[in-house]
CSV table of C-alpha atoms and ligand atoms in Angstrom, one decimal:
chain,number,residue,atom,x,y,z
A,1,MET,CA,-0.1,0.4,0.0
A,2,ASP,CA,0.8,3.7,-0.6
A,3,GLU,CA,0.8,7.2,0.8
A,4,ARG,CA,-1.7,7.6,-2.1
A,5,PHE,CA,-4.2,4.6,-1.4
A,6,GLU,CA,-7.3,6.3,0.8
A,7,GLU,CA,-7.5,8.6,-2.5
A,8,ARG,CA,-7.5,5.6,-5.0
A,9,LYS,CA,-9.5,3.6,-2.9
A,10,ARG,CA,-12.0,6.7,-3.1
A,11,MET,CA,-11.8,7.1,-6.7
A,12,VAL,CA,-12.8,3.8,-7.1
A,13,GLU,CA,-15.8,3.6,-4.7
A,14,ARG,CA,-17.4,6.6,-7.2
A,15,LEU,CA,-16.5,4.7,-10.5
A,16,LYS,CA,-18.1,1.5,-8.9
A,17,GLU,CA,-21.6,3.8,-7.5
A,18,GLU,CA,-21.4,6.1,-10.7
A,19,PHE,CA,-20.8,3.8,-13.6
A,20,GLY,CA,-21.4,0.0,-12.2
A,21,ILE,CA,-17.8,-0.5,-12.9
A,22,SER,CA,-17.1,-4.6,-11.8
A,23,GLU,CA,-15.3,-5.7,-8.9
A,24,ARG,CA,-12.9,-7.1,-11.2
A,25,VAL,CA,-12.0,-3.8,-12.5
A,26,ALA,CA,-12.3,-2.2,-9.9
A,27,ARG,CA,-9.7,-4.4,-8.1
A,28,ALA,CA,-6.7,-3.6,-11.5
A,29,MET,CA,-7.2,0.3,-10.6
A,30,LEU,CA,-6.6,-0.2,-7.3
A,31,LYS,CA,-3.8,-1.8,-7.9
A,32,VAL,CA,-2.0,1.5,-10.2
A,33,PRO,CA,-0.8,4.2,-8.6
A,34,ARG,CA,-2.1,6.4,-11.1
A,35,HIS,CA,-0.3,9.6,-9.6
A,36,LEU,CA,2.5,8.3,-10.8
A,37,PHE,CA,2.3,8.0,-14.6
A,38,VAL,CA,0.8,12.1,-14.2
A,39,PRO,CA,3.5,14.8,-14.6
A,40,PRO,CA,4.6,16.2,-11.3
A,41,ASN,CA,2.5,19.2,-11.5
A,42,TYR,CA,-0.5,17.6,-11.9
A,43,SER,CA,-0.1,15.3,-9.2
A,44,ARG,CA,-2.3,16.5,-6.7
A,45,GLU,CA,-4.8,16.2,-9.5
A,46,ALA,CA,-4.6,12.8,-10.2
A,47,TYR,CA,-7.4,11.0,-8.2
A,48,ALA,CA,-9.9,13.3,-9.8
A,49,ASP,CA,-12.1,11.7,-12.3
A,50,TYR,CA,-10.9,14.1,-15.6
A,51,PRO,CA,-8.4,13.9,-17.8
A,52,LEU,CA,-4.9,15.5,-17.1
A,53,PRO,CA,-2.4,17.3,-19.7
A,54,ILE,CA,0.7,14.6,-19.9
A,55,GLY,CA,2.9,17.1,-22.3
A,56,TYR,CA,3.3,17.7,-26.1
A,57,GLY,CA,-0.7,18.7,-26.1
A,58,GLN,CA,-1.9,15.1,-25.9
A,59,THR,CA,-3.4,13.9,-22.6
A,60,ILE,CA,-4.4,11.1,-19.8
A,61,SER,CA,-7.3,9.7,-19.8
A,62,ALA,CA,-9.7,10.0,-17.4
A,63,PRO,CA,-10.1,7.3,-14.8
A,64,HIS,CA,-13.9,6.3,-15.6
A,65,MET,CA,-12.8,6.8,-19.0
A,66,VAL,CA,-10.0,3.5,-18.7
A,67,ALA,CA,-12.5,2.1,-16.9
A,68,ILE,CA,-15.4,1.7,-19.0
A,69,MET,CA,-13.0,0.7,-21.8
A,70,CYS,CA,-11.9,-2.1,-19.4
A,71,GLU,CA,-15.2,-3.4,-19.2
A,72,LEU,CA,-16.5,-3.2,-22.9
A,73,LEU,CA,-13.1,-4.9,-23.9
A,74,ASP,CA,-14.0,-8.0,-21.4
A,75,LEU,CA,-10.5,-8.7,-20.4
A,76,LEU,CA,-9.2,-12.6,-19.6
A,77,PRO,CA,-6.2,-13.5,-18.1
A,78,GLY,CA,-4.0,-14.7,-20.7
A,79,HIS,CA,-5.7,-12.2,-23.4
A,80,ARG,CA,-2.5,-10.9,-25.8
A,81,VAL,CA,-3.4,-7.0,-26.2
A,82,LEU,CA,-2.9,-4.0,-28.8
A,83,GLU,CA,-3.2,-0.9,-27.4
A,84,VAL,CA,-2.8,2.0,-29.9
A,85,GLY,CA,-2.2,5.6,-28.1
A,86,GLY,CA,0.2,4.6,-24.8
A,87,GLY,CA,0.4,8.2,-23.4
A,88,SER,CA,1.5,8.2,-20.1
A,89,GLY,CA,1.5,3.5,-19.8
A,90,TYR,CA,-1.5,4.4,-16.9
A,91,HIS,CA,-4.2,2.2,-19.6
A,92,SER,CA,-2.5,-0.4,-20.1
A,93,ALA,CA,-1.3,-1.0,-16.6
A,94,VAL,CA,-5.2,-1.5,-15.9
A,95,VAL,CA,-5.5,-3.9,-18.4
A,96,ALA,CA,-1.7,-5.6,-17.5
A,97,GLU,CA,-3.1,-6.4,-14.1
A,98,LEU,CA,-6.8,-7.8,-15.9
A,99,VAL,CA,-4.8,-10.2,-18.4
A,100,GLY,CA,-1.6,-11.1,-15.5
A,101,LYS,CA,1.3,-12.6,-16.1
A,102,SER,CA,0.0,-14.8,-19.0
A,103,GLY,CA,-1.5,-11.9,-20.7
A,104,LYS,CA,0.9,-9.4,-22.7
A,105,VAL,CA,0.2,-6.2,-23.2
A,106,ILE,CA,1.8,-3.9,-26.7
A,107,THR,CA,1.4,-0.4,-25.7
A,108,ILE,CA,2.2,1.9,-29.7
A,109,GLU,CA,2.4,5.4,-29.0
A,110,ARG,CA,3.7,8.1,-31.9
A,111,ILE,CA,5.4,10.9,-30.0
A,112,PRO,CA,8.9,9.2,-28.5
A,113,GLU,CA,9.1,10.9,-25.5
A,114,LEU,CA,5.8,9.7,-24.0
A,115,ALA,CA,6.9,6.6,-25.0
A,116,GLU,CA,10.3,7.0,-22.9
A,117,ARG,CA,8.7,8.1,-20.2
A,118,ALA,CA,5.7,5.4,-19.6
A,119,ARG,CA,7.8,2.9,-20.6
A,120,LYS,CA,10.1,3.9,-17.5
A,121,THR,CA,7.3,4.6,-15.1
A,122,LEU,CA,5.6,0.9,-16.2
A,123,LYS,CA,9.3,-0.6,-15.7
A,124,SER,CA,9.7,1.1,-12.1
A,125,LEU,CA,6.7,-1.1,-11.2
A,126,GLY,CA,7.3,-4.5,-12.7
A,127,TYR,CA,4.9,-4.7,-15.3
A,128,ASP,CA,7.2,-7.2,-17.5
A,129,ASN,CA,4.0,-8.0,-19.2
A,130,VAL,CA,3.8,-4.7,-20.7
A,131,GLU,CA,5.9,-3.8,-23.7
A,132,VAL,CA,6.3,-0.3,-25.2
A,133,ILE,CA,6.8,0.3,-29.1
A,134,ILE,CA,7.5,4.0,-31.0
A,135,GLY,CA,5.5,4.1,-34.0
A,136,ASP,CA,2.3,4.6,-35.9
A,137,GLY,CA,-0.8,2.6,-34.1
A,138,SER,CA,-3.0,3.4,-37.1
A,139,GLU,CA,-1.0,0.9,-38.7
A,140,GLY,CA,-1.1,-1.8,-35.5
A,141,TYR,CA,1.2,-3.9,-34.7
A,142,VAL,CA,1.7,-7.1,-37.0
A,143,LYS,CA,5.1,-8.4,-35.2
A,144,GLU,CA,2.7,-9.4,-32.4
A,145,ALA,CA,-0.1,-10.0,-34.1
A,146,PRO,CA,-2.5,-11.5,-33.8
A,147,TYR,CA,-4.7,-9.7,-30.8
A,148,ASP,CA,-7.6,-11.1,-28.6
A,149,ARG,CA,-8.6,-7.4,-28.3
A,150,ILE,CA,-7.3,-3.9,-29.1
A,151,TYR,CA,-8.2,-1.3,-27.7
A,152,VAL,CA,-7.5,2.9,-29.2
A,153,THR,CA,-7.3,5.4,-27.0
A,154,ALA,CA,-7.4,8.2,-29.6
A,155,ALA,CA,-10.2,9.5,-32.4
A,156,SER,CA,-10.2,7.8,-35.8
A,157,PRO,CA,-11.6,9.1,-38.8
A,158,LYS,CA,-13.0,5.6,-39.9
A,159,ILE,CA,-11.6,2.1,-38.2
A,160,PRO,CA,-8.6,0.9,-39.9
A,161,GLU,CA,-7.9,-1.5,-41.5
A,162,PRO,CA,-5.3,-3.0,-40.5
A,163,LEU,CA,-6.7,-2.8,-36.8
A,164,ILE,CA,-9.7,-5.1,-38.2
A,165,GLU,CA,-6.6,-7.3,-39.7
A,166,GLN,CA,-4.6,-7.5,-37.1
A,167,LEU,CA,-7.5,-8.8,-35.1
A,168,LYS,CA,-8.7,-12.9,-34.1
A,169,CYS,CA,-11.5,-13.7,-35.1
A,170,GLY,CA,-13.6,-14.1,-32.1
A,171,GLY,CA,-11.7,-10.9,-30.5
A,172,LYS,CA,-12.9,-7.4,-29.5
A,173,MET,CA,-12.1,-3.9,-30.2
A,174,VAL,CA,-13.0,-0.6,-28.7
A,175,ILE,CA,-12.3,2.6,-31.1
A,176,PRO,CA,-13.9,5.9,-31.1
A,177,VAL,CA,-14.9,6.4,-33.9
A,178,GLY,CA,-15.6,11.1,-35.3
A,179,ASP,CA,-13.6,14.2,-35.4
A,180,THR,CA,-14.9,16.9,-32.6
A,181,ILE,CA,-17.2,14.7,-30.6
A,182,GLN,CA,-16.5,10.9,-31.0
A,183,THR,CA,-18.9,7.1,-31.2
A,184,LEU,CA,-17.3,5.2,-28.8
A,185,TYR,CA,-17.5,2.0,-31.1
A,186,VAL,CA,-17.1,-1.8,-29.9
A,187,VAL,CA,-16.5,-4.4,-32.3
A,188,GLU,CA,-16.6,-8.0,-32.5
A,189,LYS,CA,-15.1,-10.3,-35.0
A,190,ASP,CA,-17.1,-13.4,-35.5
A,191,GLU,CA,-14.9,-17.3,-36.2
A,192,LYS,CA,-15.8,-16.2,-39.6
A,193,GLY,CA,-14.5,-12.9,-39.7
A,194,ARG,CA,-17.7,-10.7,-40.0
A,195,LEU,CA,-17.6,-7.8,-38.0
A,196,LYS,CA,-20.4,-7.0,-35.7
A,197,LYS,CA,-20.0,-2.9,-34.7
A,198,LYS,CA,-22.1,-1.9,-31.0
A,199,ARG,CA,-22.3,1.9,-30.7
A,200,TRP,CA,-21.2,2.6,-26.8
A,201,GLY,CA,-22.1,6.2,-26.9
A,202,SER,CA,-20.3,9.4,-27.3
A,203,VAL,CA,-16.8,10.3,-26.3
A,204,ARG,CA,-13.7,13.2,-26.6
A,205,PHE,CA,-10.6,11.8,-27.5
A,206,VAL,CA,-7.4,13.6,-28.9
A,207,PRO,CA,-6.7,12.6,-32.9
A,208,LEU,CA,-5.4,9.4,-33.8
A,209,VAL,CA,-2.7,10.7,-36.2
A,210,GLY,CA,-1.3,8.6,-38.9
A,211,LYS,CA,-1.3,6.5,-42.0
A,212,TYR,CA,-5.6,5.3,-41.5
A,213,GLY,CA,-6.2,8.2,-38.7
A,214,PHE,CA,-6.0,11.9,-39.6
A,215,SER,CA,-3.0,13.8,-41.4
A,216,SER,CA,-2.8,16.6,-37.8
A,217,LEU,CA,-4.1,17.2,-34.9
A,218,PHE,CA,-7.3,19.0,-35.5
B,1,SAM,N1,-3.7,5.7,-23.0
B,1,SAM,C1,-3.2,6.9,-22.5
B,1,SAM,C2,-2.8,6.8,-20.9
B,1,SAM,O1,-3.2,6.1,-20.2
B,1,SAM,O2,-1.9,7.7,-20.8
B,1,SAM,C3,-4.4,8.3,-22.4
B,1,SAM,C4,-3.9,8.4,-24.3
B,1,SAM,S1,-3.6,9.7,-24.7
B,1,SAM,C5,-5.7,9.9,-24.4
B,1,SAM,C6,-3.8,9.4,-26.5
B,1,SAM,C7,-2.4,9.4,-26.9
B,1,SAM,O3,-2.4,8.7,-28.4
B,1,SAM,C8,-1.4,10.4,-27.0
B,1,SAM,O4,-0.4,9.9,-26.6
B,1,SAM,C9,-1.0,10.4,-28.5
B,1,SAM,O5,0.1,10.8,-29.0
B,1,SAM,C10,-1.0,9.2,-29.4
B,1,SAM,N2,-1.3,8.6,-30.0
B,1,SAM,C11,-1.9,9.6,-31.3
B,1,SAM,N3,-1.9,8.7,-32.9
B,1,SAM,C12,-1.4,7.9,-32.5
B,1,SAM,C13,-0.8,6.8,-33.4
B,1,SAM,N4,-1.3,7.0,-34.7
B,1,SAM,N5,-0.7,6.5,-32.7
B,1,SAM,C14,0.2,5.8,-31.2
B,1,SAM,N6,-0.3,6.7,-30.8
B,1,SAM,C15,-0.7,7.7,-31.0
């Protein structure tokens, strides 16, 4: 237990009350010290439920968004997961807790400085089931494909084709699609490779910038 544990516990209790977050996701979030993933000048706000700046015009998502995406992904021990938009590394740490030591998280971040910082934080906390890659995640990461689960933490103009290809049959993807305000989609790929898309609701993410994303920040 660290010195911010009680604050974190209160944050998790609020998420359970307000968003009906499951015990499993709540337990995972209770384990991850969010205050170590935010820049020191925002540390005091680390357990408030809103996004915070992490530098380079990017943000760490609000805790409720991390929790909701984890619920929608239905993560199980042993899953191989691709995260597009690694940012601070916080969301990948929560997912790493849910897939356990037998699972693996590959997270891709396009801004090298953020990727380096995330790598250091994750390593210092012992998350050796998370690998941080610098690159354009709109192209996926074919070297470790296929994935049981894929999630994108930046807004895409459409679902990138390489991500569909790199998702296992029977797998699930969660992705925000749209420009200034987006729709969060849950995409399921059945055993025959057919896609079923469900809308979860409206969300707001920073843009996915890359070959299959937007050409620049909006
Ligand atoms: N999941 C992150 C966390 O826990 O801190 C928050 C991610 S932030 C909302 C979105 C991230 O996506 C930013 O760090 C941004 O640089 C990154 N990004 C945008 N386009 C990308 C791309 N094509 N490939 C990889 N990362 C990208």
